[in-house]
CSV table of C-alpha atoms in Angstrom, one decimal:
chain,number,residue,atom,x,y,z
Z,901,MET,CA,-4.9,25.1,-47.4
Z,902,PHE,CA,-7.0,22.7,-45.4
Z,903,ALA,CA,-4.8,22.8,-42.2
Z,904,ILE,CA,-4.7,26.6,-42.1
Z,905,ASN,CA,-8.4,26.5,-41.7
Z,906,ILE,CA,-8.3,23.8,-39.0
Z,907,ILE,CA,-5.6,26.1,-36.9
Z,908,ILE,CA,-7.7,29.5,-38.4
Z,909,LEU,CA,-10.9,27.8,-36.8
Z,910,LEU,CA,-9.5,26.5,-33.5
Z,911,THR,CA,-7.7,30.0,-32.5
Z,912,ILE,CA,-10.8,31.7,-32.8
Z,913,PHE,CA,-12.6,29.3,-30.9
Z,914,THR,CA,-9.9,29.8,-28.2
Z,915,VAL,CA,-10.0,33.6,-28.4
Z,916,CYS,CA,-13.7,33.1,-28.2
Z,917,LEU,CA,-13.7,31.0,-24.9
Z,918,GLY,CA,-11.1,33.1,-23.4
Z,919,LEU,CA,-13.5,36.5,-23.9
Z,920,ALA,CA,-16.6,34.4,-22.7
Z,921,VAL,CA,-14.8,33.1,-19.3
Z,922,ILE,CA,-13.7,37.2,-19.0
Z,923,VAL,CA,-17.3,38.5,-19.5
Z,924,LEU,CA,-18.9,35.8,-17.6
Z,925,LEU,CA,-16.6,36.9,-14.5
Z,926,ARG,CA,-18.0,40.2,-14.6
Z,927,ALA,CA,-21.4,39.3,-15.1
Z,928,LYS,CA,-22.5,40.4,-11.6
Z,929,GLY,CA,-26.1,39.8,-12.3
Z,930,ASN,CA,-26.1,41.6,-15.9
Z,931,ILE,CA,-27.9,40.3,-17.7
Z,932,ALA,CA,-26.6,41.7,-21.0
Z,933,ASN,CA,-23.5,39.8,-20.0
Z,934,TRP,CA,-24.7,36.6,-19.5
Z,935,THR,CA,-26.5,36.7,-22.9
Z,936,PHE,CA,-23.8,37.8,-24.7
Z,937,THR,CA,-21.7,34.9,-23.1
Z,938,ILE,CA,-24.2,32.6,-24.3
Z,939,PHE,CA,-23.4,34.2,-27.4
Z,940,ILE,CA,-19.5,34.0,-27.6
Z,941,LEU,CA,-20.2,30.6,-26.6
Z,942,GLY,CA,-22.4,29.9,-29.6
Z,943,VAL,CA,-19.6,31.2,-32.2
Z,944,ALA,CA,-16.9,29.2,-30.2
Z,945,GLY,CA,-19.0,25.7,-30.5
Z,946,TRP,CA,-19.6,26.8,-34.4
Z,947,ASN,CA,-15.9,27.2,-35.0
Z,948,LEU,CA,-15.2,24.1,-33.3
Z,949,SER,CA,-17.8,21.9,-34.9
Z,950,ILE,CA,-16.7,22.9,-38.2
Z,951,ALA,CA,-13.1,22.5,-37.6
Z,952,LEU,CA,-13.8,19.0,-35.8
Z,953,PHE,CA,-16.0,18.1,-39.0
Z,954,GLN,CA,-13.1,18.8,-41.6
Z,955,LEU,CA,-10.6,16.7,-39.1
Z,956,THR,CA,-13.2,13.8,-39.0
Z,957,SER,CA,-15.8,13.9,-41.3
Z,958,ASN,CA,-18.2,12.7,-39.1
Z,959,VAL,CA,-21.8,13.9,-39.9
Z,960,TRP,CA,-22.5,14.7,-36.3
Z,961,TRP,CA,-20.1,17.4,-36.4
Z,962,GLY,CA,-21.6,18.6,-39.6
Z,963,LYS,CA,-25.0,19.1,-37.8
Z,964,LEU,CA,-23.7,21.1,-35.4
Z,965,PRO,CA,-22.8,24.7,-37.1
Z,966,PHE,CA,-26.7,24.7,-37.6
Z,967,THR,CA,-27.5,24.5,-33.8
Z,968,PHE,CA,-24.7,26.5,-32.7
Z,969,SER,CA,-26.3,29.3,-35.3
Z,970,CYS,CA,-29.4,28.7,-33.4
Z,971,ILE,CA,-27.9,29.7,-30.2
Z,972,ILE,CA,-25.8,32.6,-31.8
Z,973,ILE,CA,-29.1,34.5,-33.2
Z,974,ALA,CA,-31.2,33.8,-30.3
Z,975,SER,CA,-28.5,35.1,-27.8
Z,976,PHE,CA,-27.8,38.4,-29.8
Z,977,TRP,CA,-31.5,39.0,-30.2
Z,978,LEU,CA,-31.9,38.9,-26.2
Z,979,PHE,CA,-28.6,40.9,-26.0
Z,980,SER,CA,-29.9,43.8,-28.5
Z,981,LYS,CA,-33.3,44.0,-26.1
Z,982,CYS,CA,-30.9,44.5,-22.6
Z,983,PHE,CA,-27.8,45.9,-23.8
Z,984,PRO,CA,-26.1,48.0,-22.0
Z,985,LYS,CA,-28.3,48.0,-18.8
Z,986,ALA,CA,-32.1,46.6,-19.1
Z,987,ARG,CA,-34.4,43.5,-18.1
Z,988,ILE,CA,-35.8,41.0,-20.8
Z,989,LYS,CA,-39.3,40.4,-20.0
Z,990,LYS,CA,-41.1,37.4,-19.8
Z,991,ASN,CA,-43.0,37.5,-22.9
Z,992,GLU,CA,-39.8,38.4,-25.0
Z,993,LEU,CA,-38.6,35.3,-24.3
Z,994,VAL,CA,-41.5,33.8,-26.5
Z,995,VAL,CA,-40.2,35.5,-29.4
Z,996,VAL,CA,-37.1,33.2,-29.5
Z,997,LEU,CA,-39.3,30.3,-29.5
Z,998,PRO,CA,-38.6,29.6,-33.3
Z,999,TRP,CA,-35.0,29.1,-32.7
Z,1000,LEU,CA,-35.6,25.9,-30.0
Z,1001,ALA,CA,-37.8,24.3,-32.8
Z,1002,PHE,CA,-34.9,25.2,-35.4
Z,1003,LEU,CA,-32.3,23.8,-32.7
Z,1004,ILE,CA,-34.0,20.3,-32.6
Z,1005,ILE,CA,-34.5,20.4,-36.2
Z,1006,SER,CA,-30.7,20.7,-36.8
Z,1007,LEU,CA,-30.0,18.3,-34.1
Z,1008,PHE,CA,-32.5,15.4,-35.0
Z,1009,PHE,CA,-34.6,16.2,-38.7
Z,1010,THR,CA,-30.8,17.9,-40.3
Z,1011,ASN,CA,-32.0,16.3,-43.8
Z,1012,PHE,CA,-34.8,19.4,-43.7
Z,1013,LEU,CA,-31.5,21.8,-43.4
Z,1014,TYR,CA,-28.7,19.8,-45.2
Z,1015,THR,CA,-29.5,16.8,-47.2
Z,1016,ARG,CA,-25.9,15.8,-47.8
Z,1017,PHE,CA,-22.4,16.9,-46.2
Z,1018,SER,CA,-19.0,16.9,-47.8
Z,1019,ILE,CA,-15.9,18.6,-47.7
Z,1020,ASP,CA,-13.5,20.1,-50.6
Z,1021,GLY,CA,-11.4,22.6,-48.5
Z,1022,TYR,CA,-14.9,24.1,-47.4
Z,1023,ILE,CA,-18.2,22.5,-46.4
Z,1024,THR,CA,-20.5,21.8,-49.0
Z,1025,GLY,CA,-23.9,20.2,-49.5
Z,1026,GLU,CA,-27.0,19.8,-51.2
Z,1027,LEU,CA,-30.1,22.1,-49.0
Z,1028,GLY,CA,-32.9,20.9,-47.5
Z,1029,ILE,CA,-36.7,22.0,-48.0
Z,1030,LEU,CA,-36.8,24.5,-44.7
Z,1031,TYR,CA,-33.0,25.8,-45.6
Z,1032,PRO,CA,-34.9,29.1,-47.3
Z,1033,ILE,CA,-36.9,29.5,-44.1
Z,1034,PHE,CA,-34.4,29.1,-41.6
Z,1035,GLY,CA,-32.0,31.4,-43.8
Z,1036,LEU,CA,-34.9,34.3,-43.7
Z,1037,PHE,CA,-35.4,34.0,-40.2
Z,1038,PHE,CA,-31.9,34.5,-39.4
Z,1039,ILE,CA,-31.7,37.4,-41.5
Z,1040,ALA,CA,-35.0,38.9,-40.3
Z,1041,TYR,CA,-34.0,38.4,-36.3
Z,1042,PHE,CA,-30.2,39.9,-37.1
Z,1043,VAL,CA,-32.0,43.0,-38.6
Z,1044,TRP,CA,-34.6,43.2,-35.9
Z,1045,ALA,CA,-31.6,43.1,-33.5
Z,1046,PHE,CA,-29.6,45.5,-35.2
Z,1047,VAL,CA,-32.6,48.1,-35.3
Z,1048,ASN,CA,-33.3,47.5,-31.5
Z,1049,LEU,CA,-29.4,48.7,-31.3
Z,1050,PHE,CA,-29.9,51.1,-33.3
Z,1051,LEU,CA,-32.8,53.1,-31.9
Z,1052,LYS,CA,-30.9,52.8,-28.4
Z,1053,PHE,CA,-28.0,54.4,-30.0
Z,1054,ARG,CA,-30.0,57.4,-31.5
Z,1055,LYS,CA,-31.5,57.8,-27.8
Z,1056,SER,CA,-28.3,57.3,-25.6
Z,1057,LYS,CA,-25.9,59.6,-24.4
Z,1058,GLY,CA,-22.1,59.2,-23.0
Z,1059,LEU,CA,-20.7,55.9,-22.1
Z,1060,ALA,CA,-23.8,53.9,-23.2
Z,1061,ARG,CA,-23.9,55.4,-26.6
Z,1062,LEU,CA,-20.3,54.6,-27.0
Z,1063,GLN,CA,-20.7,51.0,-26.4
Z,1064,ILE,CA,-23.9,50.4,-28.5
Z,1065,GLY,CA,-21.7,52.2,-31.2
Z,1066,TYR,CA,-19.1,49.7,-30.7
Z,1067,VAL,CA,-21.7,46.8,-31.0
Z,1068,LEU,CA,-23.3,48.2,-34.2
Z,1069,TRP,CA,-20.4,48.6,-36.1
Z,1070,GLY,CA,-19.4,44.7,-35.1
Z,1071,SER,CA,-23.0,43.8,-36.2
Z,1072,LEU,CA,-22.9,45.7,-39.4
Z,1073,LEU,CA,-19.2,44.0,-40.4
Z,1074,PHE,CA,-20.7,40.6,-39.1
Z,1075,GLY,CA,-23.9,41.2,-41.2
Z,1076,ILE,CA,-22.6,42.0,-44.6
Z,1077,GLY,CA,-19.6,39.5,-44.1
Z,1078,GLY,CA,-20.9,36.2,-42.0
Z,1079,VAL,CA,-25.0,36.4,-43.1
Z,1080,THR,CA,-23.4,36.9,-47.1
Z,1081,THR,CA,-20.9,33.9,-46.8
Z,1082,ASN,CA,-22.8,31.2,-45.1
Z,1083,LEU,CA,-26.4,31.8,-45.7
Z,1084,ILE,CA,-27.0,34.0,-48.7
Z,1085,LEU,CA,-24.5,32.5,-51.0
Z,1086,PRO,CA,-24.8,29.0,-50.4
Z,1087,SER,CA,-28.6,29.5,-51.2
Z,1088,PHE,CA,-26.9,29.8,-54.9
Z,1089,GLY,CA,-24.7,27.0,-54.4
Z,1090,ILE,CA,-21.8,29.0,-54.0
Z,1091,TYR,CA,-19.7,27.5,-50.9
Z,1092,ASN,CA,-16.4,28.5,-51.7
Z,1093,PHE,CA,-16.4,31.7,-48.9
Z,1094,ASN,CA,-18.3,30.1,-46.1
Z,1095,THR,CA,-15.2,29.6,-44.1
Z,1096,LEU,CA,-15.0,33.3,-43.9
Z,1097,GLY,CA,-18.0,33.2,-41.6
Z,1098,PRO,CA,-16.2,32.8,-38.4
Z,1099,ALA,CA,-13.8,35.7,-39.1
Z,1100,PHE,CA,-16.5,37.9,-39.5
Z,1101,ALA,CA,-18.5,36.4,-36.3
Z,1102,VAL,CA,-15.5,36.9,-34.2
Z,1103,ILE,CA,-15.1,40.3,-35.3
Z,1104,LEU,CA,-19.1,41.2,-33.8
Z,1105,VAL,CA,-17.2,39.2,-30.8
Z,1106,VAL,CA,-14.2,41.3,-30.3
Z,1107,PHE,CA,-16.3,44.7,-30.9
Z,1108,THR,CA,-18.8,43.7,-28.2
Z,1109,SER,CA,-16.5,42.6,-25.6
Z,1110,TYR,CA,-14.5,45.6,-26.0
Z,1111,ALA,CA,-17.9,47.6,-25.9
Z,1112,ILE,CA,-18.7,45.5,-22.4
Z,1113,LEU,CA,-15.3,45.9,-20.8
Z,1114,LYS,CA,-14.1,49.4,-22.1
Z,1115,HIS,CA,-13.5,52.0,-19.0
Z,1116,ARG,CA,-13.5,48.9,-16.9
Z,1117,LEU,CA,-9.8,47.8,-15.1
Z,1118,PHE,CA,-8.6,45.3,-17.6
Z,1119,HIS,CA,-4.9,43.8,-17.0
Z,1120,ILE,CA,-2.9,42.5,-20.0
Z,1121,ARG,CA,-1.9,39.5,-17.4
Z,1122,VAL,CA,-5.5,38.3,-17.0
Z,1123,ILE,CA,-6.1,38.2,-21.2
Z,1124,VAL,CA,-2.7,36.2,-21.3
Z,1125,THR,CA,-3.8,34.0,-18.8
Z,1126,GLU,CA,-7.2,33.5,-20.4
Z,1127,LEU,CA,-5.9,32.2,-23.5
Z,1128,LEU,CA,-3.2,30.0,-22.2
Z,1129,VAL,CA,-5.7,28.2,-20.0
Z,1130,SER,CA,-8.3,28.0,-22.9
Z,1131,GLY,CA,-5.6,26.9,-25.1
Z,1132,ILE,CA,-4.8,24.0,-22.6
Z,1133,LEU,CA,-8.6,23.0,-22.2
Z,1134,LEU,CA,-8.5,23.1,-26.2
Z,1135,VAL,CA,-5.7,20.6,-26.4
Z,1136,LEU,CA,-7.2,18.3,-23.4
Z,1137,PHE,CA,-10.8,18.8,-25.4
Z,1138,ILE,CA,-9.6,17.4,-28.6
Z,1139,GLN,CA,-7.9,14.6,-26.8
Z,1140,THR,CA,-10.7,13.7,-24.7
Z,1141,ILE,CA,-13.1,13.2,-27.9
Z,1142,LEU,CA,-10.6,11.1,-29.8
Z,1143,PHE,CA,-10.9,8.3,-26.9
Z,1144,LYS,CA,-9.8,5.2,-27.8
Z,1145,SER,CA,-11.4,3.5,-24.7
Z,1146,LEU,CA,-14.2,3.9,-22.2
Z,1147,VAL,CA,-11.7,4.1,-19.3
Z,1148,GLU,CA,-9.7,6.4,-21.4
Z,1149,LEU,CA,-12.9,8.7,-22.1
Z,1150,VAL,CA,-13.4,8.5,-18.4
Z,1151,TRP,CA,-10.0,9.9,-17.1
Z,1152,ARG,CA,-9.4,12.2,-19.9
Z,1153,SER,CA,-12.8,14.1,-19.1
Z,1154,ILE,CA,-12.0,13.9,-15.0
Z,1155,PHE,CA,-8.6,15.4,-16.0
Z,1156,LEU,CA,-10.4,17.9,-18.3
Z,1157,ILE,CA,-13.1,18.9,-15.4
Z,1158,VAL,CA,-10.2,19.2,-13.0
Z,1159,VAL,CA,-8.1,21.6,-15.1
Z,1160,SER,CA,-11.2,23.4,-16.0
Z,1161,ILE,CA,-11.9,24.1,-12.4
Z,1162,LEU,CA,-8.6,25.3,-11.4
Z,1163,GLY,CA,-8.2,27.3,-14.4
Z,1164,TRP,CA,-11.5,29.1,-13.7
Z,1165,LEU,CA,-10.3,29.7,-9.8
Z,1166,LEU,CA,-7.3,31.2,-11.3
Z,1167,ILE,CA,-9.0,33.7,-13.3
Z,1168,LYS,CA,-11.4,34.8,-11.0
Z,1169,GLY,CA,-8.7,35.2,-8.3
Z,1170,MET,CA,-6.7,37.3,-10.6
Z,1171,LEU,CA,-10.1,39.3,-11.8
Z,1172,GLN,CA,-11.0,39.7,-8.1
Z,1173,GLU,CA,-7.5,41.2,-7.3
Z,1174,ILE,CA,-7.4,43.3,-10.0
Z,1175,GLU,CA,-11.4,44.7,-8.4
Z,1176,ARG,CA,-9.4,45.0,-5.3
Z,1177,ARG,CA,-7.4,47.5,-6.7
Z,1178,LYS,CA,-9.8,49.3,-8.5
Z,1179,LYS,CA,-11.8,49.9,-5.2
Z,1180,ILE,CA,-8.7,51.2,-3.5
Z,1181,GLN,CA,-8.0,53.4,-6.3
Z,1182,LYS,CA,-11.8,54.7,-6.3
Z,1183,LEU,CA,-11.4,55.3,-2.8
Z,1184,ASN,CA,-8.0,56.9,-2.9
Z,1185,ARG,CA,-9.8,59.7,-5.2
Z,1186,LYS,CA,-12.3,60.2,-3.3
Z,1187,LEU,CA,-10.2,61.0,-0.5
Z,1188,LYS,CA,-8.1,63.1,-2.6
Z,1189,ASP,CA,-11.1,65.2,-3.8
Z,1190,PHE,CA,-12.2,65.3,0.0
Z,1191,VAL,CA,-8.4,67.0,1.0
Z,1192,ALA,CA,-8.8,69.2,-2.4
Z,1193,ILE,CA,-12.3,70.6,-1.1
Z,1194,THR,CA,-11.4,70.7,2.7
Z,1195,SER,CA,-8.0,72.4,2.2
Z,1196,HIS,CA,-10.1,75.0,-0.2
Z,1197,GLN,CA,-12.0,75.9,2.7
Z,1198,LEU,CA,-9.6,76.2,5.1
Z,1199,MET,CA,-7.8,78.9,2.6
Z,1200,GLY,CA,-10.1,81.7,3.4
Z,1201,PRO,CA,-10.0,81.7,7.3
Z,1202,LEU,CA,-5.9,81.2,7.3
Z,1203,GLY,CA,-6.0,84.0,4.9
Z,1204,VAL,CA,-7.6,86.4,7.5
Z,1205,ILE,CA,-5.8,85.0,10.5
Z,1206,LYS,CA,-2.1,85.4,8.5
Z,1207,ASN,CA,-3.5,89.3,8.1
Z,1208,TYR,CA,-4.7,89.8,11.3
Z,1209,LEU,CA,-0.8,88.6,12.8
Z,1210,TRP,CA,0.6,90.9,10.0
Z,1211,MET,CA,-1.1,93.8,11.6
Z,1212,LEU,CA,-1.0,92.9,15.2
Z,1213,ALA,CA,3.0,92.3,15.0
Z,1214,GLY,CA,3.1,96.0,13.0
Z,1215,GLY,CA,1.4,97.8,16.0
Z,1216,GLU,CA,-2.0,98.2,14.0
Z,1217,PHE,CA,-4.0,97.4,17.3
Z,1218,GLY,CA,-1.3,99.2,19.7
Z,1219,GLU,CA,2.1,98.5,20.9
Z,1220,ILE,CA,3.0,95.0,22.0
Z,1221,THR,CA,5.9,94.0,24.0
Z,1222,SER,CA,9.3,92.3,22.4
Z,1223,LYS,CA,8.0,89.1,23.8
Z,1224,GLN,CA,4.8,89.2,22.4
Z,1225,LYS,CA,6.1,90.7,18.8
Z,1226,GLU,CA,8.1,87.2,19.0
Z,1227,ILE,CA,5.3,84.8,20.0
Z,1228,VAL,CA,3.1,86.6,17.2
Z,1229,GLY,CA,5.8,86.3,14.6
Z,1230,PHE,CA,6.3,82.8,15.1
Z,1231,SER,CA,2.5,82.1,15.0
Z,1232,PHE,CA,2.5,84.3,11.5
Z,1233,GLU,CA,5.2,81.9,10.2
Z,1234,ASN,CA,3.5,78.8,11.1
Z,1235,THR,CA,0.5,80.1,9.9
Z,1236,GLU,CA,2.1,80.7,6.6
Z,1237,ARG,CA,3.5,77.3,6.5
Z,1238,LEU,CA,0.2,75.8,7.2
Z,1239,ILE,CA,-1.0,77.6,4.1
Z,1240,ARG,CA,1.6,76.4,1.9
Z,1241,THR,CA,0.8,73.1,3.0
Z,1242,ILE,CA,-2.5,73.7,2.3
Z,1243,ASP,CA,-1.7,74.9,-1.4
Z,1244,THR,CA,0.3,71.8,-1.7
Z,1245,PHE,CA,-2.6,69.7,-1.5
Z,1246,LEU,CA,-4.5,71.8,-3.9
Z,1247,ASN,CA,-1.8,71.6,-6.3
Z,1248,VAL,CA,-1.6,68.3,-6.4
Z,1249,SER,CA,-5.4,68.2,-7.3
Z,1250,LYS,CA,-4.9,70.4,-9.9
Z,1251,ILE,CA,-2.2,68.4,-11.2
Z,1252,GLU,CA,-3.9,65.2,-11.0
Z,1253,LYS,CA,-7.2,66.9,-13.1
Z,1254,GLY,CA,-5.0,68.6,-15.6
Z,1255,LYS,CA,-5.8,71.7,-14.4
Z,1256,LEU,CA,-2.8,73.2,-13.3
Z,1257,GLU,CA,-2.7,77.2,-14.5
Z,1258,LEU,CA,0.2,79.0,-15.2
Z,1259,ARG,CA,-0.3,82.9,-15.5
Z,1260,LYS,CA,3.1,83.4,-17.1
Z,1261,ARG,CA,5.0,86.7,-17.4
Z,1262,LYS,CA,8.5,88.3,-17.3
Z,1263,ILE,CA,9.8,87.9,-14.2
Z,1264,LYS,CA,13.6,88.3,-12.6
Z,1265,ILE,CA,14.4,85.1,-10.8
Z,1266,GLU,CA,17.1,86.7,-8.2
Z,1267,ASN,CA,14.2,88.9,-6.8
Z,1268,LEU,CA,12.0,85.6,-6.0
Z,1269,ILE,CA,14.9,83.7,-4.9
Z,1270,ASN,CA,15.5,87.0,-2.1
Z,1271,SER,CA,11.7,86.9,-1.4
Z,1272,ALA,CA,11.9,83.3,-0.8
Z,1273,ILE,CA,14.9,83.7,1.6
Z,1274,LYS,CA,13.4,86.6,3.6
Z,1275,GLN,CA,10.3,84.5,4.1
Z,1276,LEU,CA,12.3,81.5,5.9
Z,1277,SER,CA,15.0,83.2,7.2
Z,1278,ASN,CA,13.5,83.2,10.7
Z,1279,ILE,CA,13.4,79.5,10.5
Z,1280,ALA,CA,17.1,79.3,9.6
Z,1281,LYS,CA,18.0,81.7,12.5
Z,1282,ARG,CA,16.5,79.6,14.9
Z,1283,LYS,CA,18.4,76.5,13.9
Z,1284,LYS,CA,21.1,78.6,13.5
Z,1285,LEU,CA,22.0,78.0,10.3
Z,1286,LYS,CA,23.6,80.3,7.5
Z,1287,LEU,CA,21.1,81.1,4.5
Z,1288,LYS,CA,22.5,83.1,2.2
Z,1289,PHE,CA,22.3,83.8,-1.8
Z,1290,GLU,CA,25.0,84.5,-4.1
Z,1291,VAL,CA,23.8,87.3,-6.5
Z,1292,PRO,CA,25.6,87.1,-9.5
Z,1293,LYS,CA,27.9,89.7,-10.8
Z,1294,LYS,CA,26.0,90.2,-14.3
Z,1295,PRO,CA,22.3,91.0,-14.7
Z,1296,LEU,CA,20.4,87.6,-15.2
Z,1297,PRO,CA,18.1,87.6,-17.8
Z,1298,GLU,CA,14.3,87.6,-17.2
Z,1299,VAL,CA,12.4,84.4,-17.3
Z,1300,PHE,CA,8.7,84.0,-19.3
Z,1301,ALA,CA,7.0,82.1,-16.0
Z,1302,ASP,CA,4.5,82.0,-13.4
Z,1303,PRO,CA,5.9,83.9,-10.4
Z,1304,ASP,CA,3.5,82.3,-7.8
Z,1305,LYS,CA,4.5,79.0,-9.1
Z,1306,ILE,CA,7.8,79.5,-9.3
Z,1307,MET,CA,7.6,80.7,-5.4
Z,1308,ASP,CA,6.0,77.6,-4.6
Z,1309,VAL,CA,9.2,75.7,-6.2
Z,1310,LEU,CA,11.7,78.2,-4.3
Z,1311,LEU,CA,9.9,77.9,-1.2
Z,1312,ASN,CA,9.5,73.9,-1.2
Z,1313,LEU,CA,13.6,73.6,-1.9
Z,1314,ILE,CA,14.9,75.8,0.3
Z,1315,GLU,CA,12.3,75.0,3.5
Z,1316,ASN,CA,13.2,71.3,2.8
Z,1317,ALA,CA,17.2,72.1,2.7
Z,1318,ILE,CA,16.8,73.9,6.2
Z,1319,LYS,CA,14.4,71.4,7.5
Z,1320,TYR,CA,17.0,68.4,6.7
Z,1321,THR,CA,20.1,70.7,7.8
Z,1322,GLU,CA,21.2,70.5,11.2
Z,1323,LYS,CA,24.1,72.4,11.4
Z,1324,GLY,CA,26.0,74.5,8.9
Z,1325,GLU,CA,24.2,76.6,5.7
Z,1326,VAL,CA,21.6,76.7,3.1
Z,1327,PHE,CA,23.3,78.3,-0.2
Z,1328,ALA,CA,21.5,79.4,-2.8
Z,1329,SER,CA,23.0,80.2,-6.5
Z,1330,VAL,CA,21.9,81.0,-10.3
Z,1331,GLU,CA,23.9,80.4,-13.5
Z,1332,THR,CA,22.9,81.0,-17.0
Z,1333,THR,CA,24.0,79.4,-20.6
Z,1334,GLU,CA,22.6,80.4,-23.8
Z,1335,ASN,CA,19.1,79.5,-23.2
Z,1336,LYS,CA,18.2,78.6,-20.0
Z,1337,ILE,CA,18.5,79.5,-16.1
Z,1338,THR,CA,19.3,77.1,-13.7
Z,1339,VAL,CA,19.0,77.7,-10.3
Z,1340,HIS,CA,20.8,75.3,-7.4
Z,1341,ILE,CA,20.0,74.9,-3.6
Z,1342,LYS,CA,22.7,73.4,-1.9
Z,1343,ASP,CA,23.0,72.3,2.0
Z,1344,THR,CA,25.1,70.5,4.7
Z,1345,GLY,CA,22.2,68.7,5.6
Z,1346,ILE,CA,21.7,64.5,6.2
Z,1347,GLY,CA,22.1,63.6,2.3
Z,1348,ILE,CA,20.6,61.6,-0.1
Z,1349,PRO,CA,21.3,57.7,-0.4
Z,1350,LYS,CA,22.1,57.3,-4.3
Z,1351,SER,CA,19.2,54.4,-4.1
Z,1352,LEU,CA,16.8,57.0,-3.3
Z,1353,ALA,CA,17.6,59.8,-5.4
Z,1354,PRO,CA,16.1,58.5,-8.7
Z,1355,ARG,CA,12.7,58.4,-7.0
Z,1356,LEU,CA,12.7,61.4,-4.8
Z,1357,PHE,CA,10.4,63.3,-7.1
Z,1358,GLU,CA,7.7,60.5,-7.0
Z,1359,GLU,CA,4.5,61.2,-5.0
Z,1360,TYR,CA,4.8,60.3,-1.5
Z,1361,CYS,CA,8.2,59.3,-1.6
Z,1362,ARG,CA,10.4,60.2,1.5
Z,1363,GLY,CA,13.5,59.0,2.8
Z,1364,LYS,CA,13.9,57.0,6.5
Z,1365,GLU,CA,15.3,59.8,7.7
Z,1366,ALA,CA,12.9,62.3,6.2
Z,1367,ILE,CA,10.0,60.2,7.8
Z,1368,ILE,CA,11.2,61.5,11.4
Z,1369,GLN,CA,10.0,65.0,10.4
Z,1370,ALA,CA,6.3,64.3,11.1
Z,1371,ASN,CA,5.5,67.8,9.2
Z,1372,GLY,CA,6.4,66.9,6.1
Z,1373,THR,CA,3.6,65.7,3.5
Z,1374,GLY,CA,5.9,64.0,0.6
Z,1375,LEU,CA,4.3,65.6,-1.8
Z,1376,GLY,CA,6.6,68.9,-2.0
Z,1377,LEU,CA,9.1,67.6,-4.5
Z,1378,TYR,CA,6.4,65.9,-6.7
Z,1379,ILE,CA,5.2,69.3,-6.9
Z,1380,VAL,CA,8.2,70.8,-7.6
Z,1381,LYS,CA,9.0,68.4,-10.5
Z,1382,MET,CA,5.4,69.2,-12.1
Z,1383,ILE,CA,5.5,72.9,-11.9
Z,1384,VAL,CA,9.1,73.2,-13.4
Z,1385,GLU,CA,8.4,70.6,-16.1
Z,1386,ALA,CA,5.1,72.4,-16.8
Z,1387,HIS,CA,7.3,75.3,-17.6
Z,1388,GLY,CA,9.5,73.5,-19.8
Z,1389,GLY,CA,12.5,73.0,-17.5
Z,1390,LYS,CA,13.9,70.0,-15.5
Z,1391,VAL,CA,14.5,69.2,-11.7
Z,1392,TRP,CA,17.6,67.1,-10.2
Z,1393,VAL,CA,19.4,66.8,-7.1
Z,1394,LYS,CA,22.9,65.5,-6.5
Z,1395,SER,CA,24.2,64.0,-3.5
Z,1396,GLU,CA,27.3,62.2,-2.5
Z,1397,GLY,CA,25.5,60.4,0.0
Z,1398,LYS,CA,24.2,60.0,3.7
Z,1399,GLY,CA,25.5,62.8,5.9
Z,1400,LYS,CA,27.2,64.7,3.2
Z,1401,GLY,CA,24.7,67.3,1.7
Z,1402,SER,CA,22.8,67.5,-1.1
Z,1403,THR,CA,22.2,69.9,-4.1
Z,1404,PHE,CA,18.6,70.4,-5.4
Z,1405,SER,CA,18.5,72.1,-9.1
Z,1406,PHE,CA,16.2,73.5,-11.6
Z,1407,SER,CA,16.2,75.0,-14.9
Z,1408,LEU,CA,13.8,77.3,-16.6
Z,1409,PRO,CA,14.3,78.2,-20.4
Z,1410,ILE,CA,15.0,81.9,-21.1
Z,1411,LYS,CA,12.5,83.2,-23.6
Z,1412,LYS,CA,13.9,86.0,-25.7
């Protein structure tokens, strides 16, 4: 039991030390983070001093839990005044001065708090004359801090309210468990539960650390590194304080300092790298928002241009020559392509924000395929490619889907097939089973390397040969996958390899 207590106390010390470093490295001028770091270090020191007292029976280590208790309550009260984003006023610092007095008493006049220390699986002793005052002050300041946080909780909204809520829950558990087992019960001569105090304190530490770090980039590698470095430092620290000669103390101290600095630099470097990635992600989101807004603004004018070109080609403004009609037709096709590209960016924005709307109704998939082929037939003719659709002999069942979105899927797949096929044909076919309908778009184009196929439907994924085509976005197949999956279907590709063509397929469930 004694050994288990030591292990638990040292484990809590290591966890607290790791969290303290994480919070401190993220402080960046935030006074709440600094005060809470002091609080965590107080809890860490409290656990370590109890463990060392149980290991060595040295009275000096028995005094330090009172010293660290002073640091804990003073820093927690200051934390309650400035969390989550506030400054501590100079006159508020005066409020914690009584704890400076108690800290001095705990170090140099310990008999006023405890007249005798002993170990019986837990720390016992005889209470000094100032112990009741110490206990009342501790409880009063703790309740005061709790009320400060509760009043802020009532006035706050959003993330701040959520963060304060976590701290309040942690404080409540610490107040019920830690204060009771380590202050109230010892006043009545009950010491059996005082080893539970550190466990309740670490609950407050974890809850509050989570509140501070929540919604920030937090990487598991940093946590593992923190704990590893903390564990190494713990072992080195224990070895240092158990020195046998002055020379040994000096060398062990130097080694401990060097390892501490190296560990600090390692963790700081990892956190800086994570922060850089966070900034890049933030800039990427802003860029995507900008593209989405710009794309939305362009859709209106392009729609007008497309309509006028269609009217011009149809002779609405008078007869035009065959050469003029060819130029107008070419302009119409490129305007349509630009509109589809802009629609691609808008779809990506909607998908990432979870706002992709599906207006489903019963549709005939063969009608959509014929329409897509008609729209892209001139592009295929210019490349001298055969573009055909094998209409099934039996009537196809209707599909419950969004016709506009499925048309986007078909246009993407067929246009891609035309784009990456230099000679031969692009062939569309449909097959049905009992519960799904499957569309295949087969081409005789450049093919797909087997290593690339599994990643082809990822965002911005393009093969080396595809990069040559400058008019692509790298988003088409990603959107195809998202739309098909939103309908409850699947999409896949098959290719024998480079130069052997490819077949893109997607299936949709048949709603009976």
